[in-house]
Short mmCIF file of C-alpha atoms in Angstrom, two decimals:
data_model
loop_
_atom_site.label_atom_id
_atom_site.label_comp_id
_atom_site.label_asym_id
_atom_site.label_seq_id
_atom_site.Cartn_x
_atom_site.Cartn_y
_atom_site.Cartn_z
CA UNK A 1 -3.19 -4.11 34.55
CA UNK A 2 -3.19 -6.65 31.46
CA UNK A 3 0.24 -7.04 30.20
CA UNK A 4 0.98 -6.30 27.11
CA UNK A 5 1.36 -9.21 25.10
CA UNK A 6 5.11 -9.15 22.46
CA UNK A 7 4.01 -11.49 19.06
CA UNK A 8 6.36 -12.35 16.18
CA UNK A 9 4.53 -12.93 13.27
CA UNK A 10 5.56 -15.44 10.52
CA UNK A 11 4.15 -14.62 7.37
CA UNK A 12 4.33 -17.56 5.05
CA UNK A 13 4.61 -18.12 1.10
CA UNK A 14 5.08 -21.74 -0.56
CA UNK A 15 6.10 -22.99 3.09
CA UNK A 16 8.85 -20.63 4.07
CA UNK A 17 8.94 -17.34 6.37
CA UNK A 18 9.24 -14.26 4.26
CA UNK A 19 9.34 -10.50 4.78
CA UNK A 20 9.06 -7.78 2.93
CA UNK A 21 8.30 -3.90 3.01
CA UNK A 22 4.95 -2.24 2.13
CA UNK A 23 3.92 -5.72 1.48
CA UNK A 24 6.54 -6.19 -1.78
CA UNK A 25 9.96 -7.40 -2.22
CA UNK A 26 9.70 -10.72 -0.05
CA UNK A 27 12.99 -12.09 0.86
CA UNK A 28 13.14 -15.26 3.16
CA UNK A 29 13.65 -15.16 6.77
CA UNK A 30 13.90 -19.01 7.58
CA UNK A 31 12.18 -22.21 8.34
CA UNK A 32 8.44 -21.60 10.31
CA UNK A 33 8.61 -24.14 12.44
CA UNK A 34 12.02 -23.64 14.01
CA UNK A 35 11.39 -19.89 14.16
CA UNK A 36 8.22 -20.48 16.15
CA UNK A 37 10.17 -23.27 18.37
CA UNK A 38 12.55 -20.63 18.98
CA UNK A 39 10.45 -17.44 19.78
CA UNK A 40 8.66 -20.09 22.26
CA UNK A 41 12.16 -20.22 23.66
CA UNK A 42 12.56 -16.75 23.82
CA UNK A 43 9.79 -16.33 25.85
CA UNK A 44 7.24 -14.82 23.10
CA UNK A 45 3.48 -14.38 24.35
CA UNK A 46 1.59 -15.34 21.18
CA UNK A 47 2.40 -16.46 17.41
CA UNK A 48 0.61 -15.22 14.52
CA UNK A 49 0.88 -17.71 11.05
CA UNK A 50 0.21 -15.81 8.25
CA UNK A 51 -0.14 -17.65 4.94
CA UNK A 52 0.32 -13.99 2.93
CA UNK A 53 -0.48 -15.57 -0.80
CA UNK A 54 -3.39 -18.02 0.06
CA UNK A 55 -6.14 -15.62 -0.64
CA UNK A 56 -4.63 -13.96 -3.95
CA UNK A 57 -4.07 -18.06 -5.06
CA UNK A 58 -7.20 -19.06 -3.90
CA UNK A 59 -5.73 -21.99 -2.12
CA UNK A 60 -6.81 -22.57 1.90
CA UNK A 61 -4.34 -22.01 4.56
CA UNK A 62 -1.41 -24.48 4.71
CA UNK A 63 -2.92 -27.30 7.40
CA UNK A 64 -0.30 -29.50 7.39
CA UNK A 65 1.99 -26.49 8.38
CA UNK A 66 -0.09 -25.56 10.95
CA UNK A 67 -0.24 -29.01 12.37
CA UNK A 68 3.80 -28.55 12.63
CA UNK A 69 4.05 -25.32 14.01
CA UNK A 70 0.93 -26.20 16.66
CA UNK A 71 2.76 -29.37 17.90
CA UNK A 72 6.28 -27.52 18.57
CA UNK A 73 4.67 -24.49 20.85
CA UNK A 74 2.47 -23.91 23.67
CA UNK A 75 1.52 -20.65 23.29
CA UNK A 76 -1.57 -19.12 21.55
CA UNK A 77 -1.38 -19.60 17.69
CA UNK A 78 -3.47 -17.50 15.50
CA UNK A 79 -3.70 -18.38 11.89
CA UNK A 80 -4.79 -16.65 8.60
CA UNK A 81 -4.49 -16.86 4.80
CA UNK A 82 -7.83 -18.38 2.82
CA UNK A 83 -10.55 -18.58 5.24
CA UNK A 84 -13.55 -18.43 3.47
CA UNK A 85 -15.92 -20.15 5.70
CA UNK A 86 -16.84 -22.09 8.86
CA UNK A 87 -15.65 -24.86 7.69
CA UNK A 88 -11.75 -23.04 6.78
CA UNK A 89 -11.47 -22.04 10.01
CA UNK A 90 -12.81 -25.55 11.69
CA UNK A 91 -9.97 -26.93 9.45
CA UNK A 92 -7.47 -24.84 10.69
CA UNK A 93 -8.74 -24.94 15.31
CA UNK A 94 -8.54 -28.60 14.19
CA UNK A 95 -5.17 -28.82 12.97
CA UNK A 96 -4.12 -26.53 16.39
CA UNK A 97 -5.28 -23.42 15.91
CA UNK A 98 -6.05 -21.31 19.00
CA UNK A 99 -7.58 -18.20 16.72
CA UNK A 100 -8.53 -17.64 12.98
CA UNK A 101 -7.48 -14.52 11.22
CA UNK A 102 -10.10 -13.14 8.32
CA UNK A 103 -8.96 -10.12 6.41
CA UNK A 104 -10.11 -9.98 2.53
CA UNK A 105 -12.78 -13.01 3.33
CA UNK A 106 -14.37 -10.30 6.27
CA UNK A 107 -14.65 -7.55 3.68
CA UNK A 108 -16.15 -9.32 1.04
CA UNK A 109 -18.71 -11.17 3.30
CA UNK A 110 -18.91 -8.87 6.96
CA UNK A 111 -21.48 -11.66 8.33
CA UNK A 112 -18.51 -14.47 8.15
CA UNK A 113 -17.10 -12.45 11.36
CA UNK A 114 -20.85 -13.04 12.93
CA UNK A 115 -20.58 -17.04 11.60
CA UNK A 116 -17.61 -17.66 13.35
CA UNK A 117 -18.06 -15.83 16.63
CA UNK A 118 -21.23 -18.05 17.14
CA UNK A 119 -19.49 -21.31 16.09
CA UNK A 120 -16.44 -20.90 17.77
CA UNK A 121 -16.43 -17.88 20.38
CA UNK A 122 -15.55 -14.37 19.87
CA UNK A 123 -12.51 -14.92 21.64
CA UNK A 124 -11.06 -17.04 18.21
CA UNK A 125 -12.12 -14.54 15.84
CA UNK A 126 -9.20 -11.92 14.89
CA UNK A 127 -9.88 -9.46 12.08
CA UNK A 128 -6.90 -8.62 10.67
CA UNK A 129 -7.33 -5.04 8.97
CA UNK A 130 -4.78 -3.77 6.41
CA UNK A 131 -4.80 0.21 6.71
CA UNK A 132 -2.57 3.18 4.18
CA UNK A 133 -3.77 6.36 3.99
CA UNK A 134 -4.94 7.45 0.94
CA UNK A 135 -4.98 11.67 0.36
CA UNK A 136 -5.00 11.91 4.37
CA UNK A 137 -8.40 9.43 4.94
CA UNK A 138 -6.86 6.02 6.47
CA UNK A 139 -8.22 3.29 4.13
CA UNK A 140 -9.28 -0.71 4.37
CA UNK A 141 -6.75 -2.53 2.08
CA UNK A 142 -7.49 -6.55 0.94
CA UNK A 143 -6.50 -9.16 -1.09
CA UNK A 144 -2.65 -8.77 0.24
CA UNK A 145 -2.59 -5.08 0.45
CA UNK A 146 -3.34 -5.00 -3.22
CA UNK A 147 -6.91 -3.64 -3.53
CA UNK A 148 -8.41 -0.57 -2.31
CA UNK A 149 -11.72 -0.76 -0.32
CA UNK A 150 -14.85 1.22 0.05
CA UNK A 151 -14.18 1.57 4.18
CA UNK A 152 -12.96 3.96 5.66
CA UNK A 153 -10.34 1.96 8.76
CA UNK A 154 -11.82 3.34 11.39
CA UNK A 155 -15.70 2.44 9.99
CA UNK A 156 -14.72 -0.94 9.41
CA UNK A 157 -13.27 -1.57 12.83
CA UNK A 158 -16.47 -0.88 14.09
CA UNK A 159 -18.42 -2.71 12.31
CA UNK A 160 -15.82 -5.43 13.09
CA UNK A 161 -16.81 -4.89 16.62
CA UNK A 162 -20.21 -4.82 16.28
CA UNK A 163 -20.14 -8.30 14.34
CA UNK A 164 -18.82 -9.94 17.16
CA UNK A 165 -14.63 -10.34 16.64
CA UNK A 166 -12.43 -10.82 19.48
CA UNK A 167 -9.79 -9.13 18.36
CA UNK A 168 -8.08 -6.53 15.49
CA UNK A 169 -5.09 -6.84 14.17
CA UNK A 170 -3.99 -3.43 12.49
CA UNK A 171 -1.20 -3.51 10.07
CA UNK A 172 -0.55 0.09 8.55
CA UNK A 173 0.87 -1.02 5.13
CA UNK A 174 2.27 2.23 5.20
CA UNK A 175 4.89 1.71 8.14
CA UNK A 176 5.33 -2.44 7.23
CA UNK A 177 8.79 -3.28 7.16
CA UNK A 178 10.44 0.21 7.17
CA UNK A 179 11.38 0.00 10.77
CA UNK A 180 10.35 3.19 10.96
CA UNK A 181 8.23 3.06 13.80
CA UNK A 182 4.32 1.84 14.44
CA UNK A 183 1.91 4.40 12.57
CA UNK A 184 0.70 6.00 16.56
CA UNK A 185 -2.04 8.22 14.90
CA UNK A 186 -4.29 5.17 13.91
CA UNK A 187 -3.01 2.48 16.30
CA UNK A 188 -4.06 5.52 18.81
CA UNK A 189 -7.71 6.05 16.70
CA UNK A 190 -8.54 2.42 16.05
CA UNK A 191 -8.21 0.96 19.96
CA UNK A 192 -9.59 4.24 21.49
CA UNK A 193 -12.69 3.81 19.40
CA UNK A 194 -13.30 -0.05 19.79
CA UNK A 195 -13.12 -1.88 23.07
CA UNK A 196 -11.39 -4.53 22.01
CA UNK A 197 -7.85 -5.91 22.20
CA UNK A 198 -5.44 -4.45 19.38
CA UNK A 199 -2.31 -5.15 18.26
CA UNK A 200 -0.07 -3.08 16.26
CA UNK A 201 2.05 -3.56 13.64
CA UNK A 202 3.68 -2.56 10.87
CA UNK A 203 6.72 0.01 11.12
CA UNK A 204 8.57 -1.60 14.53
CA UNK A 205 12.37 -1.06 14.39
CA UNK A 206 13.92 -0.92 17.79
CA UNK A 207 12.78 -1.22 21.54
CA UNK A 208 11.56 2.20 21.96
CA UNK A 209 9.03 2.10 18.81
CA UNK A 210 7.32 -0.59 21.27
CA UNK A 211 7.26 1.52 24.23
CA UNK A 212 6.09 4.43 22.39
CA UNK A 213 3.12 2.42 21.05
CA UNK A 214 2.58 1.14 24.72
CA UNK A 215 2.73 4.27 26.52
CA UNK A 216 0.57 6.49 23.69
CA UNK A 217 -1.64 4.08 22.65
CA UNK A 218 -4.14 1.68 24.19
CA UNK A 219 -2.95 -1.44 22.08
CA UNK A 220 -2.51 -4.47 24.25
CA UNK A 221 -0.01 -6.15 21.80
CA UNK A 222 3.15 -5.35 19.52
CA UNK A 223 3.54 -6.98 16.30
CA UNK A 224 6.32 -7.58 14.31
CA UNK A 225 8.20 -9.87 12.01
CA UNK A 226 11.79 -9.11 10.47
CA UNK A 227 13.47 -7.73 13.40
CA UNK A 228 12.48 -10.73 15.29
CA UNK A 229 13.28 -13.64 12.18
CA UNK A 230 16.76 -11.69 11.88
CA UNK A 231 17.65 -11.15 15.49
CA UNK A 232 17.80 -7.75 15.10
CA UNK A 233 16.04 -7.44 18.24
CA UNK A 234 15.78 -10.18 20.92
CA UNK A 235 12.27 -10.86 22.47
CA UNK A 236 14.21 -11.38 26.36
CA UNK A 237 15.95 -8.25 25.64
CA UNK A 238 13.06 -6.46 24.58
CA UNK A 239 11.12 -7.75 27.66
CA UNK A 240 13.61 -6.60 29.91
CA UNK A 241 13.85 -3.20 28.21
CA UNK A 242 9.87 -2.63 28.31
CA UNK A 243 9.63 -4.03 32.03
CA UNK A 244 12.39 -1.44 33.21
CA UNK A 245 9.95 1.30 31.36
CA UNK A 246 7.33 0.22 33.48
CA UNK A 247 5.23 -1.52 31.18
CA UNK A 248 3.85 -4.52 32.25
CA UNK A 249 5.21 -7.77 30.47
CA UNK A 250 5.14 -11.42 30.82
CA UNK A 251 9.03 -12.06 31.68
CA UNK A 252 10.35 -15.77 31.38
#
């Protein structure tokens, strides 16, 4: 059986690690590049880089940042924030990156997923999908979780697949940062639908909201961000936890 993979995400504005919930009220959470040194430490399976404010600034994706970050781990690094094109995300797999990340841009312009997977390999293509339900239909969120789409979550995924990504990321904006648990219902939906990896997040608060969204959904990874920057919840101790539950993790 795959293990299931345990990612701390660092979502970046003007070069420092923020958090907030339902996407508002950022407060900082630290320095990126000693957070990701340390979650390396910790035994972390993946890193997500997040650069939250680069598509509603219409700036590209902090390289220099991810040139940092990339040189102080050696684990999978997928960044996101600003790509646009090709030639964003050959920036960013130049300065280190191991995957891309397209939210708002994939919306906007579905063939960029197509563009990417041929130029670099589905495998570094990661559509990030920002999901609330609106009057009980789950709904495709962009530019930051500010602007309502036309797709319906669980089209969109789809089509997602059927472009060609790797891999989804689903954030329900409704559970982000409440630490009241991942959103099951759609985390459930979204990776029985499409066959390929997803990771939740959005909502994770203690140890047993990631067994619950192990053992009830098929999502091969667990997101999250504040309980990891504020060591709320240690990644060894969460390991340890899951792989007495019987789920299969990657223990250091």
């Amino acid at each position: 059986m795959l293990k299931k993979r345990i990612i701390p995400c660092l979502d970046i504005k003007n070069g420092r690690t923020v958090k907030g919930i339902n996407f508002e009220g950022l407060r900082d959470a630290g320095d990126p590049v000693e957070l990701a040194k340390k979650y390396v430490e910790e035994g972390a399976d993946e890193l997500v880089f997040l650069d939250i404010t680069a598509t509603l600034e219409k700036r590209k994706t902090l390289a220099e940042m991810v040139e940092k970050i990339a040189a102080a781990i050696n684990i999978p690094f997928t960044v996101g924030g600003g790509i646009n094109s090709v030639e964003d995300a050959s920036a960013v797999i130049q300065a280190g990156a191991d995957k891309v990340s397209i939210n708002s841009s994939a919306v906007k312009n579905p063939q960029l997923i197509a563009e990417l997977a041929a130029q670099f390999g589905s495998q570094c293509v990661v559509v990030a999908v920002d999901t609330r339900d609106v009057n009980g239909v789950q709904k495709v969120f962009v530019s930051g979780g500010k602007i309502e789409t036309d797709w319906k979550t669980l089209d969109w995924v789809k089509k997602v697949e059927e472009l060609g990504a790797g891999e989804i990321l689903l954030t329900s904006m409704d559970g982000d940062g409440t630490k009241a648990g991942f959103k099951i219902d759609i985390t459930r939906e979204v990776a029985n639908l499409v066959n390929l990896p997803v990771i939740a997040s959005g909502g994770a608060g203690n140890m047993e909201h990631f067994l619950e969204v192990f053992t009830q959904t098929k999502a091969s990874g667990g997101l999250a961000a504040s309980i990891f920057h504020f060591g709320e919840i240690p990644i060894p101790e969460l390991k340890q936890y899951l792989k007495e539950q019987n789920i299969p993790v990657r223990c250091k």
